[in-house]
Coordinates of C-alpha atoms in Angstrom, one line a residue:
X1 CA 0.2 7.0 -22.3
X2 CA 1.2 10.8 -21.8
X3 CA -2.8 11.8 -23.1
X4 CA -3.8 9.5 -20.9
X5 CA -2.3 10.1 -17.9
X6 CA -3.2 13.9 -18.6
X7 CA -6.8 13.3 -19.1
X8 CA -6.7 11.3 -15.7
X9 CA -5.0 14.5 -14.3
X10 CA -7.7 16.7 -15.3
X11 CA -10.2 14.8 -13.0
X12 CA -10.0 15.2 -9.5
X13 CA -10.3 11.3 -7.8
X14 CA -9.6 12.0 -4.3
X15 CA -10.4 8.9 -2.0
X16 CA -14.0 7.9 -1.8
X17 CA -14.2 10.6 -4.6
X18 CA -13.2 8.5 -7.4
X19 CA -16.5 7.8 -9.5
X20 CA -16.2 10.4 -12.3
X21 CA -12.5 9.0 -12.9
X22 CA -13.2 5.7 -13.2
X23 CA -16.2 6.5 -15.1
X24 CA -14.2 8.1 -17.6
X25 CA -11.0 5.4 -17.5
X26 CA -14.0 2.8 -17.9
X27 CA -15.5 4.2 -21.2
X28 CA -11.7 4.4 -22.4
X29 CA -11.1 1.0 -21.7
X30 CA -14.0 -0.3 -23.5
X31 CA -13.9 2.0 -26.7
X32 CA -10.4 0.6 -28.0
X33 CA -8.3 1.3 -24.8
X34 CA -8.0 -2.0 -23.7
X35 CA -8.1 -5.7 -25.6
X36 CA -10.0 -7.3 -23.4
X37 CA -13.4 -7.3 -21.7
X38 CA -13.7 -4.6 -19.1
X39 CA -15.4 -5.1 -15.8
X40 CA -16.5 -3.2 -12.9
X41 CA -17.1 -3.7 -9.5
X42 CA -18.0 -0.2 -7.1
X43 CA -15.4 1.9 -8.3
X44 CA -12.7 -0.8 -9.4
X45 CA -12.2 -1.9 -13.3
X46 CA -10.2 -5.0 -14.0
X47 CA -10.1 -6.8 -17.7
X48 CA -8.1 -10.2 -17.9
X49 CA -6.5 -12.5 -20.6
X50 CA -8.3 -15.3 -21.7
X51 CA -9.7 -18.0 -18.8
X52 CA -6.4 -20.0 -18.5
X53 CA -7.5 -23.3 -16.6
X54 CA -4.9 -24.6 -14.5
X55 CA -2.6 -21.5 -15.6
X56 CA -1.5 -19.1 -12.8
X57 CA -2.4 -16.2 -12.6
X58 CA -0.9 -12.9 -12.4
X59 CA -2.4 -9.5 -11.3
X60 CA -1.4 -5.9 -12.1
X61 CA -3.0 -3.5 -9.9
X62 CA -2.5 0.3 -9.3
X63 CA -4.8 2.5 -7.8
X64 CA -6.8 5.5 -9.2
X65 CA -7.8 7.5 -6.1
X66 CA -5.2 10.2 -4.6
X67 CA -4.6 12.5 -1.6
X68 CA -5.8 16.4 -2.1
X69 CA -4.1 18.5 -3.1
X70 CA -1.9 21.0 -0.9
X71 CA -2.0 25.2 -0.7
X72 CA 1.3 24.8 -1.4
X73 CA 0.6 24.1 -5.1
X74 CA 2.2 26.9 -7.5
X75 CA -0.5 26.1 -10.1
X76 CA -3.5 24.4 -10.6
X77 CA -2.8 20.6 -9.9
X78 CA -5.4 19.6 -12.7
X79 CA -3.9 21.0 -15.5
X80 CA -1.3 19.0 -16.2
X81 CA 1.5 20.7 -17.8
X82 CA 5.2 19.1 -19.5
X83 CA 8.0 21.2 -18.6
X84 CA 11.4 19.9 -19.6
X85 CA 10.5 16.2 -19.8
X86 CA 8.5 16.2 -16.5
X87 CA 4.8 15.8 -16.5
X88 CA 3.3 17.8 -13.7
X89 CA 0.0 17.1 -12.0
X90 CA -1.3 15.7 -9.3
X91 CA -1.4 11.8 -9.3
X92 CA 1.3 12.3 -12.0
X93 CA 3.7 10.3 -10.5
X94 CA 1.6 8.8 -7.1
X95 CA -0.3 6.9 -9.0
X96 CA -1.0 7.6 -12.0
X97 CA 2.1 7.0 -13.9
X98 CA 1.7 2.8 -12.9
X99 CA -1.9 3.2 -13.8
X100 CA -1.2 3.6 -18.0
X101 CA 2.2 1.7 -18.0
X102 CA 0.7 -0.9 -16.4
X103 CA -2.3 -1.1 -18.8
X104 CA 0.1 -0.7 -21.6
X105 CA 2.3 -3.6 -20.8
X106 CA -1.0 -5.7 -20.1
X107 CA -2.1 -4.4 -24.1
X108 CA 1.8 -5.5 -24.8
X109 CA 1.8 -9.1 -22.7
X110 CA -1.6 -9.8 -23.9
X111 CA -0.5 -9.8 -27.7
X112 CA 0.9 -12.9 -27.6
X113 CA 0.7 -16.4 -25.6
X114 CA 2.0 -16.4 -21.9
X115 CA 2.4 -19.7 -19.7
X116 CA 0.0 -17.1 -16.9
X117 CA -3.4 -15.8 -16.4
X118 CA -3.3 -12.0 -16.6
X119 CA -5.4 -9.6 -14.7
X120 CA -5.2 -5.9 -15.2
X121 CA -7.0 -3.9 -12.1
X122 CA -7.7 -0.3 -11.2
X123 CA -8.9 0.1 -7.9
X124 CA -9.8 2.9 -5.4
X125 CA -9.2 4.2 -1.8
X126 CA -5.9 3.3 -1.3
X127 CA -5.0 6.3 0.0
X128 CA -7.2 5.9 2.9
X129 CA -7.0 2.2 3.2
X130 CA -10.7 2.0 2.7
X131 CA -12.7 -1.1 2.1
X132 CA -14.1 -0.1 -1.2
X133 CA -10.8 -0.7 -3.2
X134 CA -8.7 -3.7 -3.8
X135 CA -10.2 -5.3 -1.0
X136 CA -13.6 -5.2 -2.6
X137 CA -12.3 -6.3 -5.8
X138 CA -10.8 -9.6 -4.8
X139 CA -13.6 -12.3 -4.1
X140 CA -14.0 -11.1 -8.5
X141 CA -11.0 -12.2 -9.8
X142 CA -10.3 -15.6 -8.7
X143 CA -7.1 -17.2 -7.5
X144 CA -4.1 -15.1 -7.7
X145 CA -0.2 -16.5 -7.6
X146 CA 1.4 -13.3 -7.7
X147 CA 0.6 -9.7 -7.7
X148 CA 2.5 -6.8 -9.1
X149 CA 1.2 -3.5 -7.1
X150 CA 2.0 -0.3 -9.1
X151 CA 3.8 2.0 -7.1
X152 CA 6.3 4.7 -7.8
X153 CA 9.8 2.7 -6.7
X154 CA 12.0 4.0 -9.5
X155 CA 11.3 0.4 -11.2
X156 CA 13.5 -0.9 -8.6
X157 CA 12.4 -4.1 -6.7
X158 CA 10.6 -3.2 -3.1
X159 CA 10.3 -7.0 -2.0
X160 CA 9.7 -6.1 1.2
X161 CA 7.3 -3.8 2.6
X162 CA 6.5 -2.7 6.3
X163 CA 2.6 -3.0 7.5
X164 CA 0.7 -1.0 10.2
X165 CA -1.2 -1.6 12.8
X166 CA -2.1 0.7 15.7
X167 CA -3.0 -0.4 19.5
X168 CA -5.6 1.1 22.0
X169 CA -3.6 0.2 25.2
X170 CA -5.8 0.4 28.8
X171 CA -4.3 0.0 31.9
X172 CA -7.2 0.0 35.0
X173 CA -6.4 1.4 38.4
X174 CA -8.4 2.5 41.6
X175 CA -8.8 6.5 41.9
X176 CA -8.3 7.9 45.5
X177 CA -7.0 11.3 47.3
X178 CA -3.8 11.8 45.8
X179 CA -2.2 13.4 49.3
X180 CA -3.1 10.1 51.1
X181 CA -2.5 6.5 50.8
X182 CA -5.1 5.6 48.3
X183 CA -5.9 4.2 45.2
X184 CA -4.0 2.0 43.0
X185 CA -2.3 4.9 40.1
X186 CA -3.0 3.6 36.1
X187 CA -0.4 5.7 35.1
X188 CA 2.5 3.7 37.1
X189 CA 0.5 0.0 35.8
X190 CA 0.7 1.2 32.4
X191 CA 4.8 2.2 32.8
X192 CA 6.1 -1.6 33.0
X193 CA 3.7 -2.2 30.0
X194 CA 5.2 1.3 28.0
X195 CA 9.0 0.3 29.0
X196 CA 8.0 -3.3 27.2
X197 CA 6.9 -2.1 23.7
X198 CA 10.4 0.2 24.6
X199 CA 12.8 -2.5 24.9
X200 CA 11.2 -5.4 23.1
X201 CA 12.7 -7.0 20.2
X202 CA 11.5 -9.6 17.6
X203 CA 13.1 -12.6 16.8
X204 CA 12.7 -12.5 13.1
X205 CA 14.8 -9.8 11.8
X206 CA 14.2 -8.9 7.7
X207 CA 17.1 -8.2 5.6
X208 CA 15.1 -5.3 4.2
X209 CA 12.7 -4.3 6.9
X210 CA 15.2 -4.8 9.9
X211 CA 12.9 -5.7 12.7
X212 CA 9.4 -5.2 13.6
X213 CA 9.1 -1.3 15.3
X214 CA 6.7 -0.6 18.1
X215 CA 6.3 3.2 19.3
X216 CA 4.2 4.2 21.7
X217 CA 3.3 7.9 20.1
X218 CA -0.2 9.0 22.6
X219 CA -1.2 8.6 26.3
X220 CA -3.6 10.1 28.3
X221 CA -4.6 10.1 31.6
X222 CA -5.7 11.5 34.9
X223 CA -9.0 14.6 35.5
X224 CA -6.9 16.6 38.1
X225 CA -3.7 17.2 40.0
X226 CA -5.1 16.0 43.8
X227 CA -7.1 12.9 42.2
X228 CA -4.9 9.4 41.6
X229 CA -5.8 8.1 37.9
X230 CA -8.0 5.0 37.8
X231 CA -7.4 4.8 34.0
X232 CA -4.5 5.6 31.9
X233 CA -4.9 4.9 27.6
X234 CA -1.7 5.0 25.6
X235 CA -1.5 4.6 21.4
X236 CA 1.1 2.0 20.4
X237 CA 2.4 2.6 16.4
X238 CA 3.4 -0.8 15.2
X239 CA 4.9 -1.2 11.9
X240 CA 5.5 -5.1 11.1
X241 CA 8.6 -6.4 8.9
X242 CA 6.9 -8.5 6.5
X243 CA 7.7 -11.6 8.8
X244 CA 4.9 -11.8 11.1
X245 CA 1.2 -11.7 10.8
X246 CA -0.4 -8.6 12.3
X247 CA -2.4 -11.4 14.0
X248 CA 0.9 -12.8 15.5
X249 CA 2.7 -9.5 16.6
X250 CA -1.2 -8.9 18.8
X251 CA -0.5 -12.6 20.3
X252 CA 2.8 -11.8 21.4
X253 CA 2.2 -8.4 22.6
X254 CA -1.2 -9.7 24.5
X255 CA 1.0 -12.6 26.0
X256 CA 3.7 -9.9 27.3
X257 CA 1.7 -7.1 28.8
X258 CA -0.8 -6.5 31.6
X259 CA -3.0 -3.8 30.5
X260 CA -6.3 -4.6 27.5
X261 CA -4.8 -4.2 24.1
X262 CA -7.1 -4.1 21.3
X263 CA -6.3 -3.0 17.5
X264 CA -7.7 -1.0 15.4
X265 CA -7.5 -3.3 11.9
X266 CA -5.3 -6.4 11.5
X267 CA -5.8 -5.8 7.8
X268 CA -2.6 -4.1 6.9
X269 CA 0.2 -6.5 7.6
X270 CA 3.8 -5.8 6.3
X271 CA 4.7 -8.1 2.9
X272 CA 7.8 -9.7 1.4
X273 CA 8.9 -11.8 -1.2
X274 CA 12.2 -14.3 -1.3
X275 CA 14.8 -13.5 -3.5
X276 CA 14.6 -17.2 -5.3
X277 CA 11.3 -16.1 -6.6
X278 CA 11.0 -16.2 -10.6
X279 CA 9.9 -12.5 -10.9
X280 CA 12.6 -11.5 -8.6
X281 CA 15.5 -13.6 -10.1
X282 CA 14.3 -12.4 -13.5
X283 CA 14.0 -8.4 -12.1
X284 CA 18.3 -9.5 -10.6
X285 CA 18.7 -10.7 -14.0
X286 CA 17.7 -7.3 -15.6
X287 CA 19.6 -5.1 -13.3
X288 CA 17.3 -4.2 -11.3
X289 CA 17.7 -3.1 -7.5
X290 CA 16.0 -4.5 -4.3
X291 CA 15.1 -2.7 -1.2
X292 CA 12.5 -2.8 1.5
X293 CA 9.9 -0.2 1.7
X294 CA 8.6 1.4 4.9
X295 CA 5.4 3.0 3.1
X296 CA 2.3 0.9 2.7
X297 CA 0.3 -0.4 0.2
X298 CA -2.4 -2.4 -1.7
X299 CA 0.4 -5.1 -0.9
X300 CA -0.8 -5.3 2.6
X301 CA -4.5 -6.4 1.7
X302 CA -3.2 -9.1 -0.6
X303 CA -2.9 -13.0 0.8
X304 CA -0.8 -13.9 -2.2
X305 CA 3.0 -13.2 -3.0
X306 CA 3.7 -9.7 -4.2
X307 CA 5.9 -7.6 -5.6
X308 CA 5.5 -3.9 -5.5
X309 CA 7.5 -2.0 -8.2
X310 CA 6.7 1.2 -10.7
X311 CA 7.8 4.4 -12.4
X312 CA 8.6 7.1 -10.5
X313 CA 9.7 8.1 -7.1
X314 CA 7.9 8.3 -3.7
X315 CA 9.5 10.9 -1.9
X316 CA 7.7 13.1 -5.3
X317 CA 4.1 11.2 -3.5
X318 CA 2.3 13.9 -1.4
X319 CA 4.1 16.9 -2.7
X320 CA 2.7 19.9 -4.1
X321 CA 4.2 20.2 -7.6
X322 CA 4.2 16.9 -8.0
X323 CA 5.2 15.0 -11.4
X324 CA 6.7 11.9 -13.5
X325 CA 9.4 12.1 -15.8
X326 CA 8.5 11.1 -19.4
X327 CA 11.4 8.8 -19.7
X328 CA 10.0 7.4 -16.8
X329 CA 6.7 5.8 -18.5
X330 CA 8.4 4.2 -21.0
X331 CA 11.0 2.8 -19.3
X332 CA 8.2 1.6 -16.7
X333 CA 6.5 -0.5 -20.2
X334 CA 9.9 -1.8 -21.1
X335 CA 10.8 -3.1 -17.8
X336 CA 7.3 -4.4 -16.9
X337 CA 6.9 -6.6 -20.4
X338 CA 10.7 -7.5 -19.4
X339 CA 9.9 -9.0 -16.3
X340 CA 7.1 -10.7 -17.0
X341 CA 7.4 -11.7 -20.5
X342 CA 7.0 -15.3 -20.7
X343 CA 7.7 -15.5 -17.0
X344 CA 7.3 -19.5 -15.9
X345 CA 6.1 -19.2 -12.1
X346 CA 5.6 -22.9 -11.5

């Protein structure tokens, strides 16, 4: 795993940059690095266990693709270098270190019968929540029960996640002389609307999530002092809970305010997964923790149950100097095959 994941280091795969990485990962894969047939779709690779017929079906997925690299960097973030049990490179630990221990534990679950359809997947540009990536990959792989997205969580249990979605807001006024009578001003329409994403608050509240948060974070408006705005546009931040659709928070807000509202994407809606889930009663059973993250993922492209868990840690993600701790990949393997070993989801 450690030659690997160094080898991976040593070639940059920035998003939408990813094809010499995967080219490489993919010639590993089918030389011996994998048991099973390897496939490839753009620049995604997946490999799966044998077809299982009314089986379930499990996917592993982390991605290849990472952000660039900083100035901040006190060496060359691909040479990857072990200092004191740490692995340092970039992608070491965001997300590279769930790429090989998950292909390991799919090499370890694979060895023997399991009551599941496995599927192993390396995809791209999730950094950028591009189309090319997991998204592409999907409408390949057939029906999925349950998905286990590789990200660095300290192996503890993130089975909640918050999505994303931003909002071009417009409120539509009448310009006119601003020292007379005149006009109808955008800026005070869009205020009632601006106090509402303020104040409102969502019924469904998530023990991990808390509520859904809405922040208005832009607004622009107005072409001089002496002229009263006909048009006033304001960005609204929302970040969902994992208990409502994208698609429902837009209904709600479009029922509650005046001025056009239109969203950017829909895709990325927040994720959760009950506790009384197999995979999560057997992670409880292993010691493992829970919490809900407020980073996104592949987990917010998926329409199946998900849980995202892997080695490392993300406040390491982004930094310069970034890295994964060697105890970390093996204990990643152990608790992986432990959690899924055998793992009856019906």
């Amino acid at each position: 795993m450690q030659e690997l994941l160094k080898q991976l280091i040593a070639i940059p795969s920035f998003s939408r940059e990813e094809k010499e990485a995967v080219d490489f990962l993919e010639k590993y894969m089918k030389e011996g690095g994998c048991p099973t047939p390897v496939h490839r779709v753009g620049n995604n690779l997946w490999t799966e266990s044998e077809a299982a017929g009314d089986k379930p079906a499990i996917l592993l997925n982390a991605h290849i693709d990472t952000v660039r690299d900083s100035a901040a960097w006190t060496f060359d973030p691909f040479k990857a270098k072990t200092v004191g049990g740490r692995l340092y490179g970039l992608g070491s630990n965001d997300d590279g270190a769930s790429l090989v221990t998950l292909l390991e534990a799919y090499r370890r679950l694979t060895a023997k019968p399991q009551p599941y359809r496995l599927v192993y997947s390396v995809t791209a540009e999730e950094e950028v929540g591009g189309t090319g990536g997991l998204e592409m990959l999907l409408p390949h792989i057939g029906k999925i029960d349950l998905g286990i997205i590789g990200e660095p969580t300290g192996m503890d249990m993130a089975t909640a996640e918050k999505g994303l979605m931003v909002l071009d807001c417009t409120a539509k006024g009448v310009s006119g002389h601003a020292a007379r009578e005149e006009g109808v001003n955008a800026i005070y329409k869009a205020l009632d609307d601006i106090e509402w994403f303020r104040n409102y608050r969502f019924d469904r509240v998530s023990e991990f999530c808390g509520g859904v948060k809405m922040s208005v974070t832009q607004i622009n408006a107005g072409t001089q002092h002496n002229v009263v705005p006909d048009c006033c546009t304001f960005v609204v931040d929302v970040r969902g809970n994992g208990l409502y659709s994208n698609l429902e928070i837009l209904d709600i807000v479009k029922r509650n305010v005046r001025c056009e509202v239109k969203a950017r994407s829909t895709r990325h809606n927040g994720a959760s997964i009950p506790l009384e889930h197999p995979v999560v009663r057997r992670g409880l059973q292993l010691g493992l923790g829970t919490f809900g993250s407020p980073t996104t993922s592949n987990q917010s492209i998926c329409p199946f149950t998900t849980l995202k868990i892997g080695p490392g840690q993300s406040s390491r993600s982004h930094s310069a100097d970034e890295y994964i701790l060697l105890e970390e990949l093996e204990k990643g393997v152990q608790t992986y095959f432990g959690l899924l070993d055998s793992l009856e989801l019906n």
